[in-house]
Amino acid sequence: MCAAMLTFEAILLGLSVPVMITVEDVPASLAAPLGLGLAVLCLLTAGALRRPEAYLVGHAIQVAAIGLGFLVPAMFFVGGLFAVLWASAYLLGRRIEEDKARWAREAGDDPEPV
């Protein structure tokens, strides 16, 4: 679920570039690297979520997306919304993994480390 959230967020961040340039008059030399850089980072992180460190990067992406609100005030809301979605997916995923490990223990199987 976290990978899906990051993928959707990558689309949003890519679409934020024209908004930053045309609506908020942010210079293209600043808007493109920020928006597209975060979008690419979202996609790379979504592919790396098998590693625990990738979740830390995902958390940092949420902070950066909210931080774009200093350039585009609407991003405070939109970034915050995606941060809530990310946190929900992260916590639900952890809960599912814990339940799977408990079910495996109850069945007498040795679960793989989480």
PDB file of C-alpha atoms in Angstrom:
ATOM      1  CA  MET A   1       0.000   0.000   0.000  1.00  0.00           C
ATOM      2  CA  CYS A   2       2.878   2.347   0.685  1.00  0.00           C
ATOM      3  CA  ALA A   3       4.174   1.797  -2.839  1.00  0.00           C
ATOM      4  CA  ALA A   4       0.776   2.763  -4.248  1.00  0.00           C
ATOM      5  CA  MET A   5       0.729   5.938  -2.141  1.00  0.00           C
ATOM      6  CA  LEU A   6       4.191   6.910  -3.357  1.00  0.00           C
ATOM      7  CA  THR A   7       3.218   6.224  -6.968  1.00  0.00           C
ATOM      8  CA  PHE A   8       0.154   8.444  -6.711  1.00  0.00           C
ATOM      9  CA  GLU A   9       2.221  11.073  -4.949  1.00  0.00           C
ATOM     10  CA  ALA A  10       4.774  10.969  -7.766  1.00  0.00           C
ATOM     11  CA  ILE A  11       1.994  11.845 -10.208  1.00  0.00           C
ATOM     12  CA  LEU A  12       0.864  14.699  -7.984  1.00  0.00           C
ATOM     13  CA  LEU A  13       4.379  16.054  -7.588  1.00  0.00           C
ATOM     14  CA  GLY A  14       4.990  15.895 -11.326  1.00  0.00           C
ATOM     15  CA  LEU A  15       1.787  17.835 -11.914  1.00  0.00           C
ATOM     16  CA  SER A  16       2.770  20.395  -9.303  1.00  0.00           C
ATOM     17  CA  VAL A  17       5.593  21.701 -11.523  1.00  0.00           C
ATOM     18  CA  PRO A  18       3.361  23.543 -14.034  1.00  0.00           C
ATOM     19  CA  VAL A  19       1.292  24.904 -11.158  1.00  0.00           C
ATOM     20  CA  MET A  20       4.401  26.236  -9.434  1.00  0.00           C
ATOM     21  CA  ILE A  21       5.589  27.886 -12.649  1.00  0.00           C
ATOM     22  CA  THR A  22       2.350  29.326 -14.056  1.00  0.00           C
ATOM     23  CA  VAL A  23       0.169  29.994 -11.025  1.00  0.00           C
ATOM     24  CA  GLU A  24       2.682  30.810  -8.289  1.00  0.00           C
ATOM     25  CA  ASP A  25       5.418  32.309 -10.528  1.00  0.00           C
ATOM     26  CA  VAL A  26       8.117  30.051  -9.100  1.00  0.00           C
ATOM     27  CA  PRO A  27      11.131  30.077 -11.441  1.00  0.00           C
ATOM     28  CA  ALA A  28      11.279  26.974 -13.626  1.00  0.00           C
ATOM     29  CA  SER A  29      14.884  26.474 -12.538  1.00  0.00           C
ATOM     30  CA  LEU A  30      13.579  25.880  -9.006  1.00  0.00           C
ATOM     31  CA  ALA A  31      10.196  24.271  -9.676  1.00  0.00           C
ATOM     32  CA  ALA A  32      11.403  21.551 -12.056  1.00  0.00           C
ATOM     33  CA  PRO A  33      14.149  20.090  -9.858  1.00  0.00           C
ATOM     34  CA  LEU A  34      11.961  20.196  -6.758  1.00  0.00           C
ATOM     35  CA  GLY A  35       8.782  18.756  -8.237  1.00  0.00           C
ATOM     36  CA  LEU A  36      10.307  16.304 -10.679  1.00  0.00           C
ATOM     37  CA  GLY A  37      13.110  15.360  -8.293  1.00  0.00           C
ATOM     38  CA  LEU A  38      10.620  14.460  -5.581  1.00  0.00           C
ATOM     39  CA  ALA A  39       8.490  12.593  -8.129  1.00  0.00           C
ATOM     40  CA  VAL A  40      11.446  10.471  -9.229  1.00  0.00           C
ATOM     41  CA  LEU A  41      12.427   9.924  -5.594  1.00  0.00           C
ATOM     42  CA  CYS A  42       8.879   8.690  -4.894  1.00  0.00           C
ATOM     43  CA  LEU A  43       9.110   6.153  -7.713  1.00  0.00           C
ATOM     44  CA  LEU A  44      12.572   4.957  -6.687  1.00  0.00           C
ATOM     45  CA  THR A  45      11.474   4.647  -3.076  1.00  0.00           C
ATOM     46  CA  ALA A  46       8.326   2.758  -4.044  1.00  0.00           C
ATOM     47  CA  GLY A  47      10.536   0.205  -5.769  1.00  0.00           C
ATOM     48  CA  ALA A  48      12.862  -0.053  -2.770  1.00  0.00           C
ATOM     49  CA  LEU A  49      10.284  -0.649  -0.045  1.00  0.00           C
ATOM     50  CA  ARG A  50      11.602  -4.154   0.576  1.00  0.00           C
ATOM     51  CA  ARG A  51      14.351  -2.473   2.562  1.00  0.00           C
ATOM     52  CA  PRO A  52      13.485  -0.869   5.913  1.00  0.00           C
ATOM     53  CA  GLU A  53      15.560   2.237   5.111  1.00  0.00           C
ATOM     54  CA  ALA A  54      13.232   3.065   2.230  1.00  0.00           C
ATOM     55  CA  TYR A  55      10.441   3.770   4.692  1.00  0.00           C
ATOM     56  CA  LEU A  56      12.586   6.487   6.279  1.00  0.00           C
ATOM     57  CA  VAL A  57      13.000   8.029   2.829  1.00  0.00           C
ATOM     58  CA  GLY A  58       9.228   7.792   2.396  1.00  0.00           C
ATOM     59  CA  HIS A  59       8.730   9.702   5.635  1.00  0.00           C
ATOM     60  CA  ALA A  60      11.189  12.370   4.440  1.00  0.00           C
ATOM     61  CA  ILE A  61       9.320  12.668   1.141  1.00  0.00           C
ATOM     62  CA  GLN A  62       6.148  13.463   3.063  1.00  0.00           C
ATOM     63  CA  VAL A  63       7.917  16.254   4.945  1.00  0.00           C
ATOM     64  CA  ALA A  64       9.315  17.620   1.669  1.00  0.00           C
ATOM     65  CA  ALA A  65       5.908  17.512  -0.016  1.00  0.00           C
ATOM     66  CA  ILE A  66       4.407  19.519   2.837  1.00  0.00           C
ATOM     67  CA  GLY A  67       7.416  21.860   2.631  1.00  0.00           C
ATOM     68  CA  LEU A  68       6.470  22.674  -0.962  1.00  0.00           C
ATOM     69  CA  GLY A  69       3.662  24.625   0.650  1.00  0.00           C
ATOM     70  CA  PHE A  70       6.118  27.473   1.144  1.00  0.00           C
ATOM     71  CA  LEU A  71       6.181  27.793  -2.656  1.00  0.00           C
ATOM     72  CA  VAL A  72       2.604  26.729  -3.402  1.00  0.00           C
ATOM     73  CA  PRO A  73       0.354  27.258  -0.366  1.00  0.00           C
ATOM     74  CA  ALA A  74      -2.099  24.588  -1.552  1.00  0.00           C
ATOM     75  CA  MET A  75       0.659  22.013  -1.062  1.00  0.00           C
ATOM     76  CA  PHE A  76       0.348  22.431   2.695  1.00  0.00           C
ATOM     77  CA  PHE A  77      -3.083  20.834   2.363  1.00  0.00           C
ATOM     78  CA  VAL A  78      -2.319  18.378  -0.448  1.00  0.00           C
ATOM     79  CA  GLY A  79       1.032  17.356   1.041  1.00  0.00           C
ATOM     80  CA  GLY A  80      -0.621  16.936   4.421  1.00  0.00           C
ATOM     81  CA  LEU A  81      -3.310  14.790   2.872  1.00  0.00           C
ATOM     82  CA  PHE A  82      -0.722  12.523   1.277  1.00  0.00           C
ATOM     83  CA  ALA A  83       1.189  12.397   4.567  1.00  0.00           C
ATOM     84  CA  VAL A  84      -1.961  11.137   6.305  1.00  0.00           C
ATOM     85  CA  LEU A  85      -2.487   8.559   3.536  1.00  0.00           C
ATOM     86  CA  TRP A  86       1.163   7.491   3.799  1.00  0.00           C
ATOM     87  CA  ALA A  87       0.951   7.151   7.588  1.00  0.00           C
ATOM     88  CA  SER A  88      -2.262   5.137   7.294  1.00  0.00           C
ATOM     89  CA  ALA A  89      -0.744   2.789   4.713  1.00  0.00           C
ATOM     90  CA  TYR A  90       2.441   2.438   6.762  1.00  0.00           C
ATOM     91  CA  LEU A  91       0.645   1.662  10.016  1.00  0.00           C
ATOM     92  CA  LEU A  92      -1.835  -0.697   8.367  1.00  0.00           C
ATOM     93  CA  GLY A  93       0.999  -2.521   6.603  1.00  0.00           C
ATOM     94  CA  ARG A  94       2.861  -2.970   9.892  1.00  0.00           C
ATOM     95  CA  ARG A  95      -0.283  -4.299  11.499  1.00  0.00           C
ATOM     96  CA  ILE A  96      -0.807  -6.789   8.683  1.00  0.00           C
ATOM     97  CA  GLU A  97       2.802  -7.983   8.960  1.00  0.00           C
ATOM     98  CA  GLU A  98       2.447  -8.427  12.724  1.00  0.00           C
ATOM     99  CA  ASP A  99      -0.765 -10.410  12.239  1.00  0.00           C
ATOM    100  CA  LYS A 100       0.869 -12.633   9.624  1.00  0.00           C
ATOM    101  CA  ALA A 101       3.781 -13.338  11.966  1.00  0.00           C
ATOM    102  CA  ARG A 102       1.404 -14.140  14.839  1.00  0.00           C
ATOM    103  CA  TRP A 103      -0.671 -16.472  12.644  1.00  0.00           C
ATOM    104  CA  ALA A 104       2.496 -18.243  11.514  1.00  0.00           C
ATOM    105  CA  ARG A 105       3.609 -18.684  15.154  1.00  0.00           C
ATOM    106  CA  GLU A 106       0.204 -20.026  16.099  1.00  0.00           C
ATOM    107  CA  ALA A 107       0.321 -22.493  13.197  1.00  0.00           C
ATOM    108  CA  GLY A 108       3.750 -23.670  14.367  1.00  0.00           C
ATOM    109  CA  ASP A 109       5.629 -22.330  11.364  1.00  0.00           C
ATOM    110  CA  ASP A 110       8.758 -20.250  11.660  1.00  0.00           C
ATOM    111  CA  PRO A 111       7.982 -16.864  10.078  1.00  0.00           C
ATOM    112  CA  GLU A 112      10.630 -15.066   8.121  1.00  0.00           C
ATOM    113  CA  PRO A 113      12.023 -12.020   9.921  1.00  0.00           C
ATOM    114  CA  VAL A 114      10.086  -8.844   9.263  1.00  0.00           C
TER     115      VAL A 114
END
